[in-house]
Short mmCIF file of C-alpha atoms and ligand atoms in Angstrom, two decimals:
data_model
loop_
_atom_site.label_atom_id
_atom_site.label_comp_id
_atom_site.label_asym_id
_atom_site.label_seq_id
_atom_site.Cartn_x
_atom_site.Cartn_y
_atom_site.Cartn_z
CA LEU R 106 12.83 -50.72 -32.76
CA LYS R 107 12.28 -52.75 -29.49
CA ALA R 108 15.18 -51.20 -27.85
CA SER R 109 14.40 -47.69 -29.03
CA ASN R 110 10.90 -48.05 -27.52
CA SER R 111 12.06 -49.33 -24.11
CA LEU R 112 14.42 -46.51 -24.21
CA SER R 113 11.88 -43.95 -24.79
CA HIS R 114 9.64 -45.61 -22.08
CA SER R 115 12.36 -45.47 -19.53
CA LEU R 116 12.98 -41.53 -20.35
CA GLN R 117 9.16 -41.01 -20.05
CA ALA R 118 9.30 -42.84 -16.93
CA LYS R 119 12.17 -40.43 -15.56
CA MET R 120 10.46 -37.33 -16.77
CA SER R 121 7.05 -38.15 -15.13
CA ARG R 122 8.85 -37.52 -11.79
CA PRO R 123 7.79 -34.00 -10.42
CA VAL R 124 10.71 -31.55 -11.42
CA GLN R 125 9.59 -29.08 -8.67
CA ALA R 126 10.48 -29.33 -4.83
CA ARG R 127 7.69 -30.42 -2.49
CA ARG R 128 7.81 -27.19 -0.78
CA LEU R 129 6.44 -25.23 -3.72
CA GLU R 130 3.16 -27.21 -3.80
CA GLY R 131 0.21 -24.91 -3.75
CA ILE R 132 2.15 -21.63 -3.84
CA ASP R 133 2.52 -21.07 -7.46
CA LYS R 134 -0.17 -18.47 -7.68
CA ASN R 135 0.73 -14.75 -7.11
CA ILE R 136 -1.83 -11.92 -7.22
CA TRP R 137 0.70 -9.21 -8.23
CA VAL R 138 1.89 -11.19 -11.31
CA GLU R 139 -1.78 -11.36 -12.63
CA PHE R 140 -2.88 -7.69 -11.58
CA VAL R 141 0.22 -6.09 -12.57
CA LYS R 142 -0.20 -7.53 -16.24
CA LEU R 143 -3.89 -6.70 -16.30
CA ALA R 144 -2.95 -3.03 -15.13
CA ALA R 145 -0.44 -2.83 -17.80
CA THR R 146 -2.80 -4.17 -20.59
CA TYR R 147 -5.93 -2.20 -19.95
CA SER R 148 -5.58 0.28 -17.14
CA LYS R 149 -5.81 4.10 -17.93
CA VAL R 150 -5.45 4.88 -14.16
CA ASN R 151 -3.45 2.56 -12.06
CA LEU R 152 -4.23 2.78 -8.18
CA GLY R 153 -3.42 -1.07 -7.99
CA GLN R 154 0.05 -2.02 -6.83
CA GLY R 155 1.43 0.00 -3.88
CA PHE R 156 4.09 2.49 -5.62
CA PRO R 157 4.13 6.27 -5.85
CA ASP R 158 3.83 7.74 -9.42
CA PHE R 159 5.63 10.97 -8.23
CA PRO R 160 9.36 11.50 -8.13
CA ALA R 161 11.59 10.23 -5.27
CA PRO R 162 12.85 13.32 -3.51
CA ASP R 163 15.86 15.24 -5.03
CA PHE R 164 18.23 14.76 -2.17
CA LEU R 165 17.85 10.92 -2.47
CA THR R 166 18.24 10.86 -6.33
CA GLU R 167 20.96 13.42 -6.32
CA ALA R 168 22.87 11.24 -3.60
CA PHE R 169 22.38 8.27 -5.89
CA SER R 170 23.92 10.42 -8.82
CA ARG R 171 26.95 11.19 -6.76
CA ALA R 172 27.59 7.53 -5.75
CA LEU R 173 27.27 6.61 -9.15
CA SER R 174 29.73 9.15 -10.89
CA GLY R 175 31.25 11.11 -7.73
CA GLY R 176 34.62 9.66 -8.23
CA ASN R 177 34.52 6.76 -5.61
CA HIS R 178 34.84 3.58 -8.02
CA MET R 179 34.77 1.29 -5.27
CA LEU R 180 31.11 2.16 -4.99
CA HIS R 181 30.76 0.03 -8.22
CA GLN R 182 32.25 -2.91 -6.36
CA TYR R 183 31.06 -5.44 -3.65
CA THR R 184 30.58 -4.05 -0.15
CA ARG R 185 30.05 -5.85 3.32
CA ALA R 186 27.81 -8.79 2.74
CA PHE R 187 25.38 -7.91 5.76
CA GLY R 188 25.09 -4.16 4.79
CA HIS R 189 27.26 -1.35 3.30
CA PRO R 190 28.65 -0.05 6.46
CA PRO R 191 27.58 3.70 6.08
CA LEU R 192 24.07 2.42 5.93
CA VAL R 193 23.97 -0.01 8.81
CA LYS R 194 25.78 2.64 10.93
CA VAL R 195 23.19 5.32 10.19
CA LEU R 196 20.24 3.00 10.26
CA ALA R 197 21.67 1.98 13.82
CA GLN R 198 21.75 5.55 14.91
CA PHE R 199 18.53 6.05 13.58
CA PHE R 200 16.76 3.14 15.34
CA GLU R 201 18.61 3.96 18.65
CA LYS R 202 16.63 7.18 18.61
CA LEU R 203 13.41 5.48 17.93
CA LEU R 204 13.68 2.49 20.26
CA GLY R 205 15.87 4.32 23.08
CA ARG R 206 18.38 1.52 23.37
CA ASP R 207 22.11 1.27 22.28
CA LEU R 208 22.34 -0.69 18.83
CA ASP R 209 25.55 -2.30 17.51
CA PRO R 210 25.49 -1.67 13.58
CA MET R 211 27.22 -4.79 12.70
CA THR R 212 24.95 -7.18 14.67
CA ASN R 213 21.60 -5.47 15.31
CA VAL R 214 21.15 -4.36 11.63
CA MET R 215 21.18 -6.02 8.50
CA VAL R 216 20.44 -4.64 4.75
CA THR R 217 18.32 -6.74 2.35
CA VAL R 218 16.91 -6.50 -1.05
CA GLY R 219 13.75 -4.76 -0.18
CA ALA R 220 11.64 -5.70 2.71
CA TYR R 221 10.53 -8.67 0.87
CA GLN R 222 13.92 -10.30 1.12
CA ALA R 223 14.05 -9.39 4.86
CA LEU R 224 10.70 -11.12 5.22
CA PHE R 225 11.92 -14.50 3.53
CA CYS R 226 15.26 -14.34 5.44
CA CYS R 227 13.34 -14.15 8.72
CA PHE R 228 11.01 -16.86 7.83
CA GLN R 229 13.65 -19.15 6.73
CA ALA R 230 15.92 -18.52 9.63
CA LEU R 231 13.29 -18.55 12.48
CA VAL R 232 10.56 -21.10 11.29
CA ASP R 233 11.03 -24.87 11.44
CA GLU R 234 9.17 -27.62 10.06
CA GLY R 235 5.84 -28.20 12.11
CA ASP R 236 5.99 -24.66 13.69
CA GLU R 237 2.83 -22.67 13.41
CA VAL R 238 3.11 -18.87 12.69
CA ILE R 239 0.10 -16.58 13.39
CA ILE R 240 -0.89 -14.23 10.86
CA ILE R 241 -3.49 -11.34 11.09
CA GLU R 242 -6.08 -11.31 8.54
CA PRO R 243 -6.25 -9.26 6.07
CA PHE R 244 -2.27 -9.55 5.49
CA PHE R 245 0.29 -8.69 2.90
CA ASP R 246 -0.02 -11.77 0.91
CA CYS R 247 3.51 -13.02 0.67
CA TYR R 248 3.50 -14.01 4.42
CA GLU R 249 1.53 -17.25 3.79
CA PRO R 250 3.70 -18.76 1.00
CA MET R 251 6.84 -17.70 2.86
CA VAL R 252 5.67 -19.43 6.12
CA LYS R 253 5.06 -22.64 4.12
CA MET R 254 8.20 -22.58 2.14
CA ALA R 255 9.85 -22.74 5.38
CA GLY R 256 8.08 -25.80 6.45
CA GLY R 257 5.82 -23.87 8.96
CA THR R 258 1.93 -23.73 9.16
CA PRO R 259 -0.01 -20.34 9.08
CA VAL R 260 -2.55 -19.80 11.49
CA PHE R 261 -4.90 -17.13 10.70
CA VAL R 262 -6.80 -14.75 12.95
CA PRO R 263 -8.91 -12.00 11.63
CA LEU R 264 -9.47 -8.25 12.32
CA ARG R 265 -13.23 -7.98 12.61
CA PRO R 266 -15.03 -4.93 11.40
CA ASN R 267 -17.42 -3.16 13.92
CA PRO R 268 -19.51 -0.72 11.68
CA PRO R 269 -19.62 2.78 13.09
CA LYS R 270 -23.16 3.18 14.46
CA ASP R 271 -23.74 6.89 13.85
CA GLY R 272 -23.75 6.45 9.93
CA LYS R 273 -20.16 7.88 9.86
CA LEU R 274 -17.54 6.46 7.35
CA MET R 275 -15.84 3.40 8.90
CA SER R 276 -12.14 3.90 9.77
CA SER R 277 -9.40 1.35 9.73
CA ALA R 278 -9.44 1.76 13.50
CA ASP R 279 -13.02 -0.11 13.60
CA TRP R 280 -11.29 -3.42 12.61
CA GLN R 281 -10.05 -5.15 15.48
CA LEU R 282 -9.04 -8.31 16.91
CA ASP R 283 -11.15 -10.44 19.52
CA PRO R 284 -8.81 -10.85 22.23
CA ALA R 285 -10.07 -14.17 23.18
CA GLU R 286 -9.95 -15.43 19.52
CA LEU R 287 -6.41 -14.31 19.26
CA ALA R 288 -5.44 -16.05 22.57
CA SER R 289 -7.09 -19.20 21.32
CA LYS R 290 -4.39 -19.27 18.31
CA PHE R 291 -1.48 -19.46 20.78
CA SER R 292 -0.04 -22.75 21.65
CA GLU R 293 3.18 -24.73 22.33
CA ARG R 294 3.42 -25.07 18.56
CA THR R 295 3.40 -21.50 17.92
CA LYS R 296 6.84 -20.11 16.98
CA ALA R 297 5.92 -16.71 15.71
CA ILE R 298 3.27 -14.18 14.91
CA VAL R 299 3.45 -11.72 12.14
CA LEU R 300 2.60 -8.14 12.92
CA ASN R 301 2.08 -5.45 10.13
CA SER R 302 1.51 -2.03 11.47
CA PRO R 303 0.55 0.14 9.75
CA ASN R 304 -1.30 -2.65 8.07
CA ASN R 305 -1.37 -3.26 4.17
CA PRO R 306 -4.14 -3.37 2.97
CA LEU R 307 -6.55 -1.53 5.77
CA GLY R 308 -4.23 1.17 6.75
CA LYS R 309 -4.78 0.12 10.56
CA VAL R 310 -2.35 1.48 12.83
CA PHE R 311 -2.40 -0.84 15.82
CA SER R 312 -2.71 0.99 19.38
CA ARG R 313 -0.67 0.48 22.33
CA GLU R 314 -3.45 -1.50 23.85
CA GLU R 315 -3.57 -3.90 21.05
CA LEU R 316 0.07 -4.17 20.63
CA GLY R 317 0.20 -4.84 24.74
CA LEU R 318 -2.26 -7.71 24.08
CA ILE R 319 -0.09 -9.34 21.42
CA ALA R 320 3.15 -8.53 23.37
CA GLU R 321 1.45 -10.15 26.51
CA LEU R 322 0.80 -13.41 24.63
CA CYS R 323 4.18 -13.49 22.89
CA VAL R 324 6.11 -13.31 26.29
CA LYS R 325 3.75 -15.84 27.91
CA HIS R 326 4.09 -18.48 25.01
CA ASP R 327 7.66 -17.71 24.15
CA VAL R 328 6.72 -16.53 20.64
CA LEU R 329 8.53 -14.44 18.34
CA CYS R 330 7.37 -11.58 16.46
CA ILE R 331 8.19 -10.58 12.90
CA SER R 332 7.07 -6.86 12.54
CA ASP R 333 6.82 -5.56 9.23
CA GLU R 334 6.67 -1.86 9.73
CA VAL R 335 7.35 -0.75 6.02
CA TYR R 336 4.88 2.11 6.51
CA GLU R 337 6.33 3.33 9.72
CA TRP R 338 6.26 6.88 8.68
CA LEU R 339 2.97 7.04 6.80
CA VAL R 340 0.46 7.69 9.70
CA TYR R 341 -2.41 10.46 9.78
CA ASP R 342 -4.24 12.46 11.85
CA GLY R 343 -1.54 12.77 14.54
CA LYS R 344 -1.39 9.00 15.21
CA GLN R 345 1.62 7.66 16.53
CA HIS R 346 3.48 4.47 15.14
CA ILE R 347 4.15 2.28 18.26
CA ARG R 348 7.15 -0.07 17.71
CA MET R 349 6.34 -3.58 19.05
CA ALA R 350 10.20 -3.73 19.89
CA SER R 351 9.87 -1.04 22.51
CA LEU R 352 7.17 -2.92 24.59
CA GLN R 353 8.17 -4.66 27.67
CA GLY R 354 9.90 -7.96 26.94
CA MET R 355 9.62 -7.63 23.14
CA TRP R 356 13.00 -6.44 22.18
CA ASP R 357 14.77 -9.75 22.51
CA ARG R 358 12.00 -11.47 20.53
CA THR R 359 11.21 -9.02 17.73
CA VAL R 360 12.61 -8.50 14.14
CA ILE R 361 11.69 -5.25 12.66
CA ILE R 362 11.37 -5.22 8.71
CA GLY R 363 11.85 -1.80 7.01
CA SER R 364 11.96 -0.64 3.54
CA ALA R 365 13.63 2.28 1.84
CA GLY R 366 11.40 1.86 -1.20
CA LYS R 367 8.24 2.82 1.15
CA THR R 368 10.19 5.28 3.25
CA PHE R 369 11.94 7.33 0.51
CA SER R 370 9.19 6.68 -2.34
CA ALA R 371 11.66 4.72 -4.42
CA THR R 372 10.33 1.12 -4.58
CA GLY R 373 12.40 0.26 -7.52
CA TRP R 374 15.75 0.55 -5.45
CA LYS R 375 14.73 -2.47 -3.35
CA VAL R 376 16.49 -1.75 -0.28
CA GLY R 377 15.34 -2.98 2.91
CA TRP R 378 16.59 -3.75 6.42
CA VAL R 379 16.22 -6.01 9.42
CA VAL R 380 16.77 -4.41 12.91
CA GLY R 381 16.81 -6.73 15.90
CA PRO R 382 18.72 -8.58 18.72
CA ASP R 383 21.91 -10.49 17.62
CA ARG R 384 20.32 -13.83 18.94
CA LEU R 385 17.75 -13.63 16.08
CA LEU R 386 19.69 -11.82 13.39
CA LYS R 387 22.72 -13.99 13.40
CA HIS R 388 20.38 -16.67 12.07
CA VAL R 389 18.72 -14.41 9.73
CA ARG R 390 22.47 -13.65 8.45
CA THR R 391 22.93 -17.15 7.72
CA VAL R 392 20.18 -17.33 5.19
CA HIS R 393 21.31 -14.13 3.63
CA GLN R 394 24.87 -15.29 3.26
CA ASN R 395 23.75 -18.37 1.93
CA SER R 396 21.11 -17.04 -0.82
CA VAL R 397 21.52 -13.14 -1.84
CA TYR R 398 24.78 -12.45 0.07
CA HIS R 399 25.12 -8.87 -0.88
CA CYS R 400 22.89 -5.97 -2.14
CA ALA R 401 23.80 -3.44 -4.70
CA THR R 402 26.32 -0.96 -3.19
CA ILE R 403 25.33 2.14 -5.00
CA ALA R 404 21.62 1.99 -3.76
CA GLN R 405 22.80 1.36 -0.10
CA GLU R 406 25.23 4.39 -0.26
CA ALA R 407 22.56 6.68 -1.53
CA VAL R 408 19.84 5.57 1.06
CA ALA R 409 22.82 6.09 3.89
CA GLN R 410 23.02 9.51 2.81
CA GLY R 411 19.25 10.00 2.78
CA PHE R 412 19.02 8.71 6.28
CA GLN R 413 21.91 10.97 7.18
CA ARG R 414 19.70 13.87 6.02
CA GLU R 415 16.85 12.64 7.99
CA LEU R 416 18.93 12.11 11.12
CA MET R 417 19.79 15.70 11.07
CA LEU R 418 16.34 17.02 10.36
CA TYR R 419 14.65 14.59 12.84
CA GLY R 420 11.24 15.94 13.73
CA LYS R 421 11.91 19.16 11.93
CA PRO R 422 9.20 20.72 9.18
CA GLU R 423 11.90 19.98 6.37
CA SER R 424 12.22 16.20 7.07
CA TYR R 425 11.06 14.11 4.26
CA PHE R 426 9.54 11.81 7.12
CA VAL R 427 7.36 14.81 8.38
CA GLN R 428 6.56 16.07 4.86
CA LEU R 429 5.59 12.90 3.00
CA PRO R 430 2.75 11.78 5.58
CA LYS R 431 1.39 15.52 5.28
CA GLU R 432 0.98 15.29 1.48
CA LEU R 433 -0.30 11.73 1.55
CA GLN R 434 -2.76 12.65 4.14
CA GLN R 435 -4.19 15.45 1.52
CA LYS R 436 -4.28 12.61 -1.27
CA ARG R 437 -6.29 10.28 1.31
CA ASP R 438 -8.54 12.88 2.11
CA TRP R 439 -9.28 13.71 -1.71
CA LEU R 440 -9.86 9.93 -2.41
CA VAL R 441 -12.05 9.56 0.60
CA ARG R 442 -14.19 12.39 -0.69
CA SER R 443 -14.01 11.14 -4.41
CA LEU R 444 -15.25 7.45 -3.40
CA ASP R 445 -17.66 8.82 -0.91
CA GLY R 446 -19.23 11.08 -3.50
CA VAL R 447 -19.98 8.06 -5.98
CA GLY R 448 -21.05 5.81 -3.26
CA MET R 449 -17.87 3.32 -3.18
CA LYS R 450 -17.94 3.86 0.66
CA PRO R 451 -14.33 4.04 1.79
CA ILE R 452 -12.85 2.71 4.94
CA ILE R 453 -10.58 5.78 6.18
CA PRO R 454 -7.01 4.47 6.87
CA GLU R 455 -5.05 5.63 9.68
CA GLY R 456 -2.02 4.96 7.94
CA THR R 457 0.10 3.46 4.75
CA TYR R 458 -1.02 4.89 1.41
CA PHE R 459 -3.72 2.20 0.81
CA LEU R 460 -7.59 2.62 1.17
CA VAL R 461 -10.00 -0.03 0.97
CA ALA R 462 -13.41 0.74 -0.25
CA ASP R 463 -16.95 -0.90 -0.31
CA ILE R 464 -18.20 -1.83 -3.94
CA SER R 465 -21.80 -3.16 -2.97
CA GLN R 466 -23.31 -0.31 -4.69
CA PHE R 467 -21.69 -1.22 -7.87
CA LYS R 468 -22.31 -4.81 -7.93
CA SER R 469 -25.30 -4.66 -10.42
CA ASP R 470 -22.88 -4.00 -13.13
CA VAL R 471 -20.88 -7.05 -12.37
CA PRO R 472 -23.30 -9.72 -11.47
CA ASP R 473 -22.25 -12.73 -8.94
CA VAL R 474 -21.59 -16.08 -10.65
CA PRO R 475 -22.84 -18.41 -7.84
CA ASN R 476 -20.56 -21.30 -7.02
CA SER R 477 -17.69 -19.77 -8.97
CA ASP R 478 -14.26 -20.22 -7.57
CA GLU R 479 -13.18 -16.84 -8.02
CA PRO R 480 -13.97 -14.41 -5.24
CA TYR R 481 -16.56 -11.83 -6.41
CA ASP R 482 -14.16 -8.80 -5.76
CA GLN R 483 -11.57 -10.41 -7.80
CA ARG R 484 -13.97 -10.71 -10.77
CA PHE R 485 -15.09 -7.06 -10.03
CA ALA R 486 -11.58 -5.62 -9.98
CA LYS R 487 -10.83 -7.50 -13.44
CA TRP R 488 -13.93 -6.24 -14.90
CA MET R 489 -13.38 -2.80 -13.62
CA VAL R 490 -9.70 -2.64 -15.17
CA LYS R 491 -10.95 -4.15 -18.54
CA ASN R 492 -14.04 -2.13 -18.91
CA LYS R 493 -13.41 1.20 -17.14
CA GLY R 494 -9.55 1.37 -17.34
CA LEU R 495 -9.17 1.81 -13.37
CA ALA R 496 -6.69 -0.62 -11.73
CA ALA R 497 -7.35 -1.73 -8.02
CA ILE R 498 -6.60 -5.00 -6.01
CA PRO R 499 -9.24 -7.14 -4.58
CA LEU R 500 -9.35 -7.20 -0.83
CA SER R 501 -9.71 -11.19 -0.99
CA ALA R 502 -6.05 -11.51 -2.03
CA PHE R 503 -5.12 -10.40 1.46
CA TYR R 504 -6.96 -13.35 2.80
CA SER R 505 -6.17 -17.04 3.31
CA GLU R 506 -7.75 -19.41 0.75
CA ALA R 507 -10.45 -20.68 3.34
CA HIS R 508 -11.46 -17.01 4.24
CA LYS R 509 -11.24 -15.23 0.70
CA ASN R 510 -15.12 -15.30 0.66
CA ASN R 511 -15.83 -13.86 4.03
CA TYR R 512 -14.97 -10.29 2.83
CA ASN R 513 -15.24 -10.08 -0.85
CA ASN R 514 -17.09 -6.90 -1.42
CA PHE R 515 -14.17 -4.65 -1.03
CA ILE R 516 -11.12 -3.27 -3.19
CA ARG R 517 -8.05 -1.68 -2.43
CA PHE R 518 -6.70 1.43 -3.84
CA CYS R 519 -3.14 3.04 -3.61
CA PHE R 520 -3.29 6.89 -3.11
CA ALA R 521 0.25 7.58 -3.44
CA LYS R 522 -0.35 9.22 -6.98
CA GLU R 523 0.09 12.50 -8.42
CA GLU R 524 -3.17 14.87 -8.23
CA ALA R 525 -3.74 14.16 -11.96
CA THR R 526 -3.92 10.67 -11.47
CA LEU R 527 -6.26 10.79 -8.64
CA LYS R 528 -8.45 13.13 -10.66
CA ALA R 529 -8.35 11.00 -13.68
CA ALA R 530 -9.62 8.11 -11.31
CA ASN R 531 -12.53 10.41 -9.97
CA ASP R 532 -13.43 11.19 -13.43
CA ILE R 533 -13.64 7.40 -14.33
CA LEU R 534 -15.90 7.01 -11.16
CA GLN R 535 -18.01 10.00 -11.72
CA LYS R 536 -18.76 9.09 -15.26
CA TRP R 537 -19.66 5.47 -14.45
CA LYS R 538 -21.79 6.71 -11.46
CA GLN R 539 -23.81 8.96 -13.91
CA GLU R 540 -24.06 6.08 -16.45
CA LYS R 541 -25.57 3.94 -13.63
CA THR R 542 -28.20 6.45 -12.53
CA SER R 543 -29.25 7.31 -16.21
CA SER R 544 -29.75 3.55 -17.00
N1 LIG P 722 5.79 -5.41 3.50
C1 LIG P 722 4.60 -4.91 3.01
C2 LIG P 722 3.61 -4.88 4.23
C3 LIG P 722 4.47 -4.20 1.82
O1 LIG P 722 3.21 -3.48 1.54
C4 LIG P 722 5.42 -4.45 1.03
C5 LIG P 722 5.52 -3.76 -0.50
N2 LIG P 722 4.20 -3.60 -0.98
C6 LIG P 722 6.50 -5.01 1.31
C7 LIG P 722 6.76 -5.63 2.59
C8 LIG P 722 7.85 -5.23 0.38
O2 LIG P 722 8.66 -4.09 0.53
P1 LIG P 722 9.71 -3.95 -0.62
O3 LIG P 722 9.35 -3.21 -2.06
O4 LIG P 722 10.84 -3.11 0.22
O5 LIG P 722 10.39 -5.26 -0.84
#
């Protein structure tokens, strides 16, 4: 008995050792896991997670079908690790046009499992223990844990809202960096800055002046730029998406991240890419070859054909990259009117398919709990999906822990949805508003 006791003791002692790696500390929570589950359980209308509920374009799905059963059985096998040759070739051609410089498809382009894996590879390849990485708040939430997993320290700088004085609706352009505050975040420890333009969740499209300011600081402090441009084609009102890599001195220090999921309304395909100078991409390839190694061949083949079509139709009215923003702008305007009509004041986005709205006028339905650990907007969004069947994402999800309570009166809606979905959302909001006024 004694012997077996001491055996179980030593087994317990062994098992009390943490099983997880230290780099996972504090990054186990993920807002999407929680809110996707809530939406699946309760929502009648889901304007939460960012994906279209309308079909991907026919030319793309037909390309997939052809790749699947068109007779080239080798498309069912491995292809080149860093990207299926037809895809890297057409991406290089496309980005040559956009950036006005020659690109080598084999060294300046790499294909990834969505933009998510592209981001992961870049952080792992370029950020070292002790490095600081500047992140502009609000930000696509995965940047923070990815920097931490690479051993780096995120340093946050906020976009600050300047409410319009004339009683007009706020625009995402009213959220701006304070130049002195931004400059104060750069030091010899700064390795990189993450730029996301057009920005998720606000829909802000950074102007040439704003990008110029960031570029100047990057050059001055020898800092890299991880430029997440997954919404590059989704800009409205004649605005132009300006590519950081096209600014003076920035090509050599920028990795551009893109997503076929966002570009072609096919988020489930998970095809993404990194474009940049070989001096950076060779290290990004090292991470890729030692982790994922290879992405699904058929999806890459179909995306390549999608880009070949878009290259041919570049700038023409039939181009999907011209048509999609046109359609989405109408959806944006529709949702803006719908939200404004019920007093959930929208911030008009200049780009992306997201819209942030102010919930202050609805707060009486979901009273605040003083000293609660949970940001108010998060409780509000949970209450809304459970009680009204409408799913949205709290804005605090896009802030670091320390700043989550700075802006907690907002929720984010995705408007890449069928007309019927947006109408159903409007019906819920109208009914809710009526109940409020009659009670
Ligand atoms: N970056 C941003 C800013 C995003 O919004 C998303 C998706 N929501 C991604 C990257 C990830 O893109 P993908 O689905 O291609 O992995």
